[in-house]
């Protein structure tokens, strides 16, 4: 999932796709033989109905936008976030990772380690 700020500085969902791993693989990395598929198609197959797929996608979108707002409040200005999510057969969503990209016009800051990462 990709969330980005629009021209008015408001977070928006700009992309969502699923990944399917290669046969007998435990990962879905594209460089490891996995392939991308439209989220709508994958979720309908995975969850068993269009209604469940739409519900999961709406929930995932809200999660992505809420995460973006929270992370920006916590860490400062961001312009886009890529979220890796897992969705089980019941439609429960799990966040695997979130990768930020700083604004292009921001100056580089010295590397810091968040207090929670030191524990």
PDB file of C-alpha atoms in Angstrom:
ATOM      1  CA  UNK A   1       0.000   0.000   0.000  1.00  0.00           C
ATOM      2  CA  UNK A   2       1.253   3.470  -0.835  1.00  0.00           C
ATOM      3  CA  UNK A   3      -0.070   6.596   0.866  1.00  0.00           C
ATOM      4  CA  UNK A   4       1.101  10.035  -0.235  1.00  0.00           C
ATOM      5  CA  UNK A   5       0.285  13.662   0.450  1.00  0.00           C
ATOM      6  CA  UNK A   6      -1.688  15.395  -2.275  1.00  0.00           C
ATOM      7  CA  UNK A   7      -1.128  18.970  -3.472  1.00  0.00           C
ATOM      8  CA  UNK A   8      -2.966  20.300  -0.422  1.00  0.00           C
ATOM      9  CA  UNK A   9      -0.835  18.295   2.017  1.00  0.00           C
ATOM     10  CA  UNK A  10      -3.589  15.776   2.804  1.00  0.00           C
ATOM     11  CA  UNK A  11      -2.771  12.053   3.030  1.00  0.00           C
ATOM     12  CA  UNK A  12      -4.343   9.886   0.299  1.00  0.00           C
ATOM     13  CA  UNK A  13      -4.195   6.241  -0.707  1.00  0.00           C
ATOM     14  CA  UNK A  14      -2.437   6.192  -4.096  1.00  0.00           C
ATOM     15  CA  UNK A  15      -1.875   2.482  -4.621  1.00  0.00           C
ATOM     16  CA  UNK A  16      -2.635  -0.969  -3.286  1.00  0.00           C
ATOM     17  CA  UNK A  17      -1.551  -4.306  -4.704  1.00  0.00           C
ATOM     18  CA  UNK A  18      -1.103  -7.817  -3.448  1.00  0.00           C
ATOM     19  CA  UNK A  19       1.924 -10.033  -3.849  1.00  0.00           C
ATOM     20  CA  UNK A  20       1.927 -13.780  -4.316  1.00  0.00           C
ATOM     21  CA  UNK A  21       5.051 -15.799  -3.614  1.00  0.00           C
ATOM     22  CA  UNK A  22       6.621 -18.309  -5.955  1.00  0.00           C
ATOM     23  CA  UNK A  23       5.661 -21.960  -5.541  1.00  0.00           C
ATOM     24  CA  UNK A  24       7.218 -23.499  -2.399  1.00  0.00           C
ATOM     25  CA  UNK A  25       8.475 -20.086  -1.218  1.00  0.00           C
ATOM     26  CA  UNK A  26       7.778 -18.533   2.176  1.00  0.00           C
ATOM     27  CA  UNK A  27       8.230 -14.984   0.825  1.00  0.00           C
ATOM     28  CA  UNK A  28       6.433 -12.920  -1.787  1.00  0.00           C
ATOM     29  CA  UNK A  29       9.337 -10.693  -2.844  1.00  0.00           C
ATOM     30  CA  UNK A  30       9.150  -9.763  -6.508  1.00  0.00           C
ATOM     31  CA  UNK A  31      12.876 -10.292  -6.978  1.00  0.00           C
ATOM     32  CA  UNK A  32      12.519 -13.751  -5.420  1.00  0.00           C
ATOM     33  CA  UNK A  33      10.000 -15.013  -7.954  1.00  0.00           C
ATOM     34  CA  UNK A  34       6.798 -13.540  -6.506  1.00  0.00           C
ATOM     35  CA  UNK A  35       4.376 -11.531  -8.605  1.00  0.00           C
ATOM     36  CA  UNK A  36       2.058  -8.575  -8.080  1.00  0.00           C
ATOM     37  CA  UNK A  37      -1.701  -8.794  -8.488  1.00  0.00           C
ATOM     38  CA  UNK A  38      -4.488  -6.245  -8.122  1.00  0.00           C
ATOM     39  CA  UNK A  39      -5.603  -6.089  -4.497  1.00  0.00           C
ATOM     40  CA  UNK A  40      -9.288  -6.392  -5.448  1.00  0.00           C
ATOM     41  CA  UNK A  41      -8.712  -9.650  -7.308  1.00  0.00           C
ATOM     42  CA  UNK A  42      -6.446 -11.213  -4.707  1.00  0.00           C
ATOM     43  CA  UNK A  43      -8.656 -10.279  -1.755  1.00  0.00           C
ATOM     44  CA  UNK A  44     -11.827 -11.529  -3.435  1.00  0.00           C
ATOM     45  CA  UNK A  45     -10.135 -14.896  -4.008  1.00  0.00           C
ATOM     46  CA  UNK A  46      -8.528 -14.963  -0.550  1.00  0.00           C
ATOM     47  CA  UNK A  47     -11.570 -13.855   1.454  1.00  0.00           C
ATOM     48  CA  UNK A  48     -14.224 -15.566  -0.666  1.00  0.00           C
ATOM     49  CA  UNK A  49     -16.477 -12.657  -1.616  1.00  0.00           C
ATOM     50  CA  UNK A  50     -16.489  -9.202  -3.153  1.00  0.00           C
ATOM     51  CA  UNK A  51     -18.115  -7.765  -0.009  1.00  0.00           C
ATOM     52  CA  UNK A  52     -15.371  -9.088   2.283  1.00  0.00           C
ATOM     53  CA  UNK A  53     -12.708  -7.860  -0.127  1.00  0.00           C
ATOM     54  CA  UNK A  54     -14.209  -4.357  -0.228  1.00  0.00           C
ATOM     55  CA  UNK A  55     -14.476  -4.248   3.567  1.00  0.00           C
ATOM     56  CA  UNK A  56     -10.843  -5.314   3.976  1.00  0.00           C
ATOM     57  CA  UNK A  57      -9.696  -2.725   1.446  1.00  0.00           C
ATOM     58  CA  UNK A  58     -11.603   0.069   3.191  1.00  0.00           C
ATOM     59  CA  UNK A  59     -10.214  -1.006   6.556  1.00  0.00           C
ATOM     60  CA  UNK A  60      -6.684  -1.183   5.120  1.00  0.00           C
ATOM     61  CA  UNK A  61      -7.054   2.292   3.599  1.00  0.00           C
ATOM     62  CA  UNK A  62      -8.155   3.757   6.940  1.00  0.00           C
ATOM     63  CA  UNK A  63      -5.269   1.981   8.657  1.00  0.00           C
ATOM     64  CA  UNK A  64      -2.775   3.404   6.159  1.00  0.00           C
ATOM     65  CA  UNK A  65      -4.072   6.955   6.466  1.00  0.00           C
ATOM     66  CA  UNK A  66      -4.247   6.760  10.272  1.00  0.00           C
ATOM     67  CA  UNK A  67      -0.709   5.338  10.418  1.00  0.00           C
ATOM     68  CA  UNK A  68       0.568   8.152   8.196  1.00  0.00           C
ATOM     69  CA  UNK A  69      -0.976  10.828  10.410  1.00  0.00           C
ATOM     70  CA  UNK A  70       0.314   9.172  13.583  1.00  0.00           C
ATOM     71  CA  UNK A  71       3.858   8.680  12.263  1.00  0.00           C
ATOM     72  CA  UNK A  72       4.027  12.229  10.978  1.00  0.00           C
ATOM     73  CA  UNK A  73       2.834  13.584  14.332  1.00  0.00           C
ATOM     74  CA  UNK A  74       5.451  11.442  16.061  1.00  0.00           C
ATOM     75  CA  UNK A  75       8.472  11.889  13.786  1.00  0.00           C
ATOM     76  CA  UNK A  76       7.941  15.033  11.729  1.00  0.00           C
ATOM     77  CA  UNK A  77       7.125  15.845   8.135  1.00  0.00           C
ATOM     78  CA  UNK A  78       6.718  12.933   5.724  1.00  0.00           C
ATOM     79  CA  UNK A  79       5.501  12.857   2.132  1.00  0.00           C
ATOM     80  CA  UNK A  80       4.846   9.176   1.451  1.00  0.00           C
ATOM     81  CA  UNK A  81       4.718   5.836   3.202  1.00  0.00           C
ATOM     82  CA  UNK A  82       4.754   2.310   1.863  1.00  0.00           C
ATOM     83  CA  UNK A  83       2.966  -0.147   4.138  1.00  0.00           C
ATOM     84  CA  UNK A  84       3.392  -3.906   3.935  1.00  0.00           C
ATOM     85  CA  UNK A  85       0.252  -5.593   5.288  1.00  0.00           C
ATOM     86  CA  UNK A  86      -0.856  -9.175   5.810  1.00  0.00           C
ATOM     87  CA  UNK A  87      -4.540 -10.111   5.787  1.00  0.00           C
ATOM     88  CA  UNK A  88      -5.738 -13.421   7.186  1.00  0.00           C
ATOM     89  CA  UNK A  89      -8.738 -15.427   5.935  1.00  0.00           C
ATOM     90  CA  UNK A  90     -11.033 -13.644   8.401  1.00  0.00           C
ATOM     91  CA  UNK A  91      -9.997 -10.252   7.001  1.00  0.00           C
ATOM     92  CA  UNK A  92      -7.907  -9.230  10.016  1.00  0.00           C
ATOM     93  CA  UNK A  93      -5.087  -6.909   8.985  1.00  0.00           C
ATOM     94  CA  UNK A  94      -1.543  -7.044  10.346  1.00  0.00           C
ATOM     95  CA  UNK A  95       1.115  -4.404   9.753  1.00  0.00           C
ATOM     96  CA  UNK A  96       4.389  -6.040   8.704  1.00  0.00           C
ATOM     97  CA  UNK A  97       6.401  -2.872   8.098  1.00  0.00           C
ATOM     98  CA  UNK A  98       6.155   0.795   7.165  1.00  0.00           C
ATOM     99  CA  UNK A  99       8.802   2.471   5.030  1.00  0.00           C
ATOM    100  CA  UNK A 100       8.900   6.294   4.883  1.00  0.00           C
ATOM    101  CA  UNK A 101      10.375   8.612   2.310  1.00  0.00           C
ATOM    102  CA  UNK A 102      11.346  12.102   3.515  1.00  0.00           C
ATOM    103  CA  UNK A 103      10.198  15.207   1.633  1.00  0.00           C
ATOM    104  CA  UNK A 104      12.481  15.942  -1.339  1.00  0.00           C
ATOM    105  CA  UNK A 105      13.133  19.509  -0.246  1.00  0.00           C
ATOM    106  CA  UNK A 106      14.115  18.675   3.337  1.00  0.00           C
ATOM    107  CA  UNK A 107      17.753  18.894   4.302  1.00  0.00           C
ATOM    108  CA  UNK A 108      19.487  15.728   5.492  1.00  0.00           C
ATOM    109  CA  UNK A 109      19.387  15.305   9.235  1.00  0.00           C
ATOM    110  CA  UNK A 110      21.938  13.437  11.313  1.00  0.00           C
ATOM    111  CA  UNK A 111      21.007   9.813  11.940  1.00  0.00           C
ATOM    112  CA  UNK A 112      19.225   9.258  15.223  1.00  0.00           C
ATOM    113  CA  UNK A 113      17.882   6.200  16.978  1.00  0.00           C
ATOM    114  CA  UNK A 114      14.417   6.439  18.457  1.00  0.00           C
ATOM    115  CA  UNK A 115      14.340   5.695  22.212  1.00  0.00           C
ATOM    116  CA  UNK A 116      12.045   2.702  21.668  1.00  0.00           C
ATOM    117  CA  UNK A 117      14.533   1.174  19.207  1.00  0.00           C
ATOM    118  CA  UNK A 118      17.248   1.208  21.877  1.00  0.00           C
ATOM    119  CA  UNK A 119      15.374  -1.109  24.242  1.00  0.00           C
TER     120      UNK A 119
END
